[in-house]
XYZ file of C-alpha atoms in Angstrom:
353
model
C -40.864 94.904 30.592
C -43.047 98.309 31.315
C -41.115 98.720 34.330
C -37.696 98.632 32.623
C -39.096 101.297 29.558
C -40.105 103.496 32.838
C -36.644 103.042 34.390
C -35.218 104.199 31.204
C -37.691 106.954 30.682
C -36.820 108.388 33.968
C -32.870 108.453 33.403
C -33.701 110.435 30.151
C -36.127 112.520 31.533
C -33.512 113.749 34.520
C -31.157 114.267 31.567
C -33.667 116.585 29.871
C -34.617 118.473 33.069
C -30.860 119.255 33.547
C -30.514 120.387 29.965
C -33.592 122.364 30.214
C -32.104 124.197 33.510
C -28.783 124.887 31.944
C -26.926 122.178 33.740
C -24.620 119.431 32.873
C -26.633 116.337 32.928
C -25.079 113.437 35.415
C -25.530 110.104 35.404
C -25.528 108.364 39.162
C -24.423 104.734 39.710
C -23.120 102.498 42.685
C -19.622 101.798 42.603
C -19.533 98.409 41.631
C -16.094 97.657 42.275
C -15.222 99.112 45.750
C -15.153 96.583 48.412
C -16.652 99.168 51.152
C -19.597 98.800 49.474
C -20.065 95.172 49.819
C -21.124 93.144 52.695
C -20.937 89.387 52.999
C -24.436 87.713 54.409
C -24.277 83.782 54.958
C -27.048 83.077 53.228
C -26.538 85.020 50.204
C -22.845 85.374 49.684
C -21.367 89.145 48.826
C -24.067 91.621 47.981
C -24.498 95.598 47.791
C -25.408 97.794 50.842
C -28.251 99.512 50.271
C -26.862 102.938 51.015
C -23.328 102.459 48.993
C -20.939 105.091 47.666
C -21.744 106.421 44.002
C -19.958 107.631 41.070
C -20.945 110.272 38.461
C -20.732 110.115 34.630
C -20.780 113.509 33.808
C -21.250 115.157 30.279
C -19.314 118.431 31.374
C -16.028 116.143 32.475
C -13.939 115.319 29.355
C -12.955 112.144 31.193
C -16.292 110.688 31.637
C -18.044 112.164 28.826
C -17.371 109.642 26.023
C -18.600 106.910 28.704
C -21.993 109.222 29.377
C -22.348 109.103 25.268
C -22.038 105.541 25.074
C -24.452 104.995 28.083
C -26.881 106.739 26.166
C -26.568 104.974 22.917
C -27.035 101.718 24.649
C -29.953 102.432 27.012
C -31.550 103.637 23.367
C -30.766 100.149 22.015
C -32.132 98.507 24.875
C -35.206 100.616 25.134
C -36.020 99.647 21.369
C -35.272 95.549 22.050
C -37.753 96.132 25.072
C -40.383 97.623 23.093
C -40.101 94.979 20.064
C -39.325 92.186 22.392
C -36.003 91.406 20.359
C -32.957 90.093 22.250
C -29.328 90.550 21.306
C -26.139 89.274 22.858
C -23.393 91.836 24.190
C -21.457 90.719 21.148
C -24.083 91.965 19.120
C -24.118 95.276 20.919
C -20.570 95.746 20.280
C -20.465 94.599 16.603
C -23.458 96.976 15.940
C -20.734 99.719 15.988
C -17.336 98.727 16.560
C -15.611 102.140 15.793
C -17.983 103.572 18.212
C -17.232 100.769 21.183
C -13.409 100.198 20.407
C -13.972 97.186 22.214
C -16.012 94.419 23.568
C -14.918 94.953 27.431
C -16.215 98.638 27.294
C -19.935 97.392 26.143
C -19.419 94.453 28.697
C -18.731 96.981 31.437
C -21.156 99.338 30.344
C -24.243 96.891 30.432
C -23.346 95.898 33.883
C -23.179 99.698 34.990
C -26.688 100.153 33.171
C -28.093 97.020 34.719
C -26.674 98.302 38.592
C -27.939 101.919 37.594
C -31.220 100.897 36.925
C -31.576 98.269 39.546
C -32.843 95.682 36.655
C -31.049 92.088 36.025
C -29.421 92.090 32.325
C -31.620 89.481 31.367
C -34.636 91.955 31.784
C -32.940 94.280 29.683
C -33.045 91.870 26.677
C -29.054 91.208 26.675
C -28.124 87.846 26.650
C -24.618 86.883 27.371
C -22.784 84.456 25.175
C -22.610 81.036 27.305
C -19.219 79.122 27.350
C -20.157 76.544 29.795
C -21.268 72.763 29.590
C -23.661 70.481 31.435
C -23.888 66.794 31.200
C -25.338 64.068 33.477
C -28.741 63.267 34.428
C -30.896 66.514 33.611
C -33.488 66.942 30.948
C -35.133 69.879 30.261
C -37.380 72.083 27.933
C -36.011 75.529 26.654
C -38.497 78.672 26.186
C -39.103 77.903 22.231
C -40.101 74.224 23.289
C -36.610 72.455 22.371
C -36.735 69.477 24.577
C -33.038 68.831 25.890
C -31.750 65.649 27.398
C -28.203 65.744 28.990
C -28.562 61.921 30.055
C -28.121 60.216 26.801
C -25.219 61.958 24.990
C -21.406 61.157 25.515
C -20.959 64.777 24.801
C -21.586 67.970 26.927
C -24.785 70.093 26.205
C -24.169 74.016 26.082
C -25.771 75.897 28.892
C -28.601 77.597 27.672
C -28.213 81.237 26.722
C -31.950 81.995 28.263
C -31.602 80.196 31.743
C -34.687 81.815 33.393
C -36.856 80.331 30.430
C -36.020 76.341 30.612
C -38.770 74.746 32.288
C -40.024 71.117 33.161
C -36.362 70.076 34.612
C -36.529 66.211 35.302
C -33.502 64.701 37.586
C -32.450 61.839 39.715
C -29.123 63.233 40.220
C -27.931 62.313 43.717
C -25.367 65.336 43.465
C -24.135 68.041 41.120
C -20.368 68.297 40.318
C -18.918 71.704 39.105
C -15.576 71.207 37.570
C -13.315 73.967 36.900
C -11.495 73.037 33.575
C -12.801 71.597 30.139
C -10.259 69.203 30.222
C -11.127 67.557 33.334
C -14.693 67.726 32.352
C -14.180 65.802 29.239
C -11.856 63.438 30.879
C -14.744 62.541 33.647
C -17.254 62.138 30.372
C -14.944 59.937 29.140
C -15.112 57.834 31.800
C -18.932 57.788 32.012
C -18.361 59.133 35.844
C -21.961 60.500 35.690
C -23.372 57.208 35.443
C -20.748 54.750 37.423
C -20.931 55.860 41.216
C -24.434 57.438 41.140
C -26.503 59.670 38.875
C -25.047 63.035 39.103
C -24.948 66.442 37.086
C -21.520 67.576 35.947
C -21.458 71.467 35.022
C -18.252 73.507 33.807
C -17.807 76.969 33.324
C -14.597 76.405 31.675
C -12.679 78.824 34.021
C -14.121 81.765 35.358
C -17.651 81.155 35.025
C -19.861 83.399 32.775
C -23.546 84.595 34.037
C -25.414 81.864 32.205
C -23.638 79.114 33.918
C -23.661 80.773 37.256
C -27.653 81.147 36.791
C -27.972 77.321 35.699
C -26.126 76.192 39.038
C -28.389 78.478 41.117
C -31.536 77.304 39.261
C -30.713 73.619 39.472
C -29.950 74.219 43.180
C -33.494 76.058 43.621
C -35.172 72.954 41.693
C -33.479 69.680 42.966
C -31.799 70.959 46.412
C -29.122 68.339 45.744
C -25.199 68.829 47.343
C -23.112 70.705 45.068
C -19.627 70.072 45.025
C -16.689 71.692 43.372
C -13.524 70.419 41.857
C -10.727 73.051 41.348
C -6.925 73.207 40.653
C -5.165 73.462 44.029
C -4.223 76.937 43.616
C -5.345 80.657 44.266
C -7.047 80.978 41.239
C -8.983 77.875 41.470
C -10.102 79.102 44.651
C -11.375 82.245 43.170
C -13.379 80.389 40.850
C -15.190 78.063 43.405
C -15.638 81.352 45.461
C -17.143 83.276 42.721
C -19.888 80.324 42.482
C -20.392 80.024 46.270
C -20.440 83.864 47.219
C -20.112 85.632 44.058
C -18.187 88.236 42.618
C -17.900 92.148 43.519
C -18.560 93.541 40.423
C -22.025 91.756 40.137
C -22.928 91.773 43.622
C -25.629 93.933 42.839
C -27.531 90.336 41.439
C -26.220 87.993 44.100
C -29.206 86.949 44.862
C -29.771 85.012 41.442
C -26.294 83.884 41.502
C -24.935 82.535 44.418
C -25.198 78.974 46.009
C -23.755 79.467 49.592
C -24.274 75.776 50.415
C -21.428 74.840 47.898
C -19.011 72.305 49.489
C -14.842 72.331 48.355
C -14.544 68.765 47.577
C -10.697 69.102 45.727
C -8.228 69.190 44.710
C -7.204 70.421 48.466
C -3.742 71.271 49.561
C -4.154 68.775 52.017
C -4.904 66.112 49.629
C -1.368 66.684 48.005
C 0.151 65.561 51.327
C -2.256 62.723 52.038
C -1.758 61.358 48.578
C 1.918 61.727 48.939
C 2.257 63.690 45.407
C 5.518 64.042 44.393
C 7.323 67.708 44.724
C 8.429 67.596 41.380
C 4.745 67.291 39.730
C 3.942 70.403 41.766
C 4.124 74.054 40.440
C 6.049 77.169 42.477
C 4.055 79.958 43.278
C 4.217 82.893 41.075
C 4.243 86.600 42.163
C 0.737 86.789 40.965
C -0.300 83.785 42.789
C 1.021 84.898 46.288
C -0.834 88.303 45.852
C -4.169 86.807 44.648
C -3.884 84.376 47.652
C -3.288 86.888 50.296
C -6.050 88.803 48.939
C -8.297 85.855 49.005
C -7.436 85.316 52.574
C -8.741 88.805 53.912
C -12.270 88.249 52.446
C -15.086 88.207 54.642
C -16.329 84.974 54.058
C -13.006 83.187 54.798
C -13.290 84.122 58.432
C -16.427 81.962 58.448
C -14.781 78.805 56.948
C -12.231 77.840 59.549
C -11.100 74.752 57.445
C -10.904 76.580 54.322
C -8.447 78.813 55.991
C -6.387 75.902 57.195
C -6.127 74.812 53.734
C -5.374 78.140 52.384
C -2.561 78.552 54.958
C -1.057 75.331 53.927
C -1.001 76.578 50.313
C 0.494 79.998 51.613
C 3.381 77.998 53.616
C 4.280 75.554 50.910
C 4.074 78.028 48.100
C 3.123 75.303 45.498
C 0.540 74.531 43.676
C -1.148 71.610 41.715
C -3.712 71.271 38.716
C -6.131 68.415 38.717
C -4.103 66.520 36.466
C -1.330 66.186 38.899
C -3.521 62.874 39.908
C -2.517 61.160 36.637
C 0.936 60.766 38.121
C -0.675 58.407 40.668
C -2.308 56.850 37.788
C -4.370 57.583 34.368
C -7.796 57.142 35.691
C -7.162 57.901 39.396
C -9.660 60.861 39.559
C -12.890 58.704 38.578
C -11.859 55.639 39.769
C -10.548 56.453 43.057
C -10.296 60.117 44.068
C -13.708 61.119 43.554
C -15.620 58.012 44.971
C -13.646 57.995 47.767
C -14.441 61.611 48.532
C -17.974 61.337 47.872
C -18.330 58.137 50.169
C -16.389 59.246 52.889
C -17.380 62.934 53.096
C -13.574 64.205 52.316
C -15.072 67.844 51.556
C -15.169 71.246 53.465
């Protein structure tokens, strides 16, 4: 915490120095959303290059002055929280002054900018992100406050903890981990008792694009148990993108890649080639939208696709057919096809990429 306080004090001292010299204060931060600042490393995923381009938030520029003020406001809130050892969610910060901040996304963006500028993970800034992910299966652990959590015995899922770093005494006999894109599929597998039927496993869903805590938990479970991790996504550009976030990270959070990515993650399904292999009827597939085409083209250009020839083939197949499918498409074969046939066969015969 002394490191965090010192980092904030240095920023404020620079502001005061500029004012004393009658210069306009400036906050300088790395340009997080610029692909030119990102390098791809097999062992880490997408990470920020050391000497990347920066942008300046200036007080003497009408466009950036409001952001400058909001950054100082949130820095002062973080400083007080670190001093008093209290925590707040991004939502708490927004609701502390909704008129000032204007929207939740403004707060989220500024917190990521501050984290990147100070080179300190968000958790150490005493800011918690609200969790939307679920975990179930063969896993038990103790939360920071001493609460014992057992995911094994419940037919319902457990919410991903809001302080992943603080959990300890992790115990599991799981043989693998399955990341499921959507809540509905996750619940269906839970109802079918998938976690126990085949062999003990851990199931996680970020319910769409994963939040920070879900990604941190996947990474923590990987560090702790070193078991294979598979993803079950829709066969569409959006599903592929979500899988890439778990595996390689995202551009906007590349400065924290080391804690968030698991490059060993495998693509289990739903593969575009599965649709042909299983003779899925064309009338249950969904035609691409313009947006789908755009997203797929952008994914195909990304640096990590070049080192995944099998993935490349699947994406080319998707691009050629201009058709996408949700995991639920398997119910057109039989209502429990996913848990009874598809997943057991894939896991037994190595049908992943």
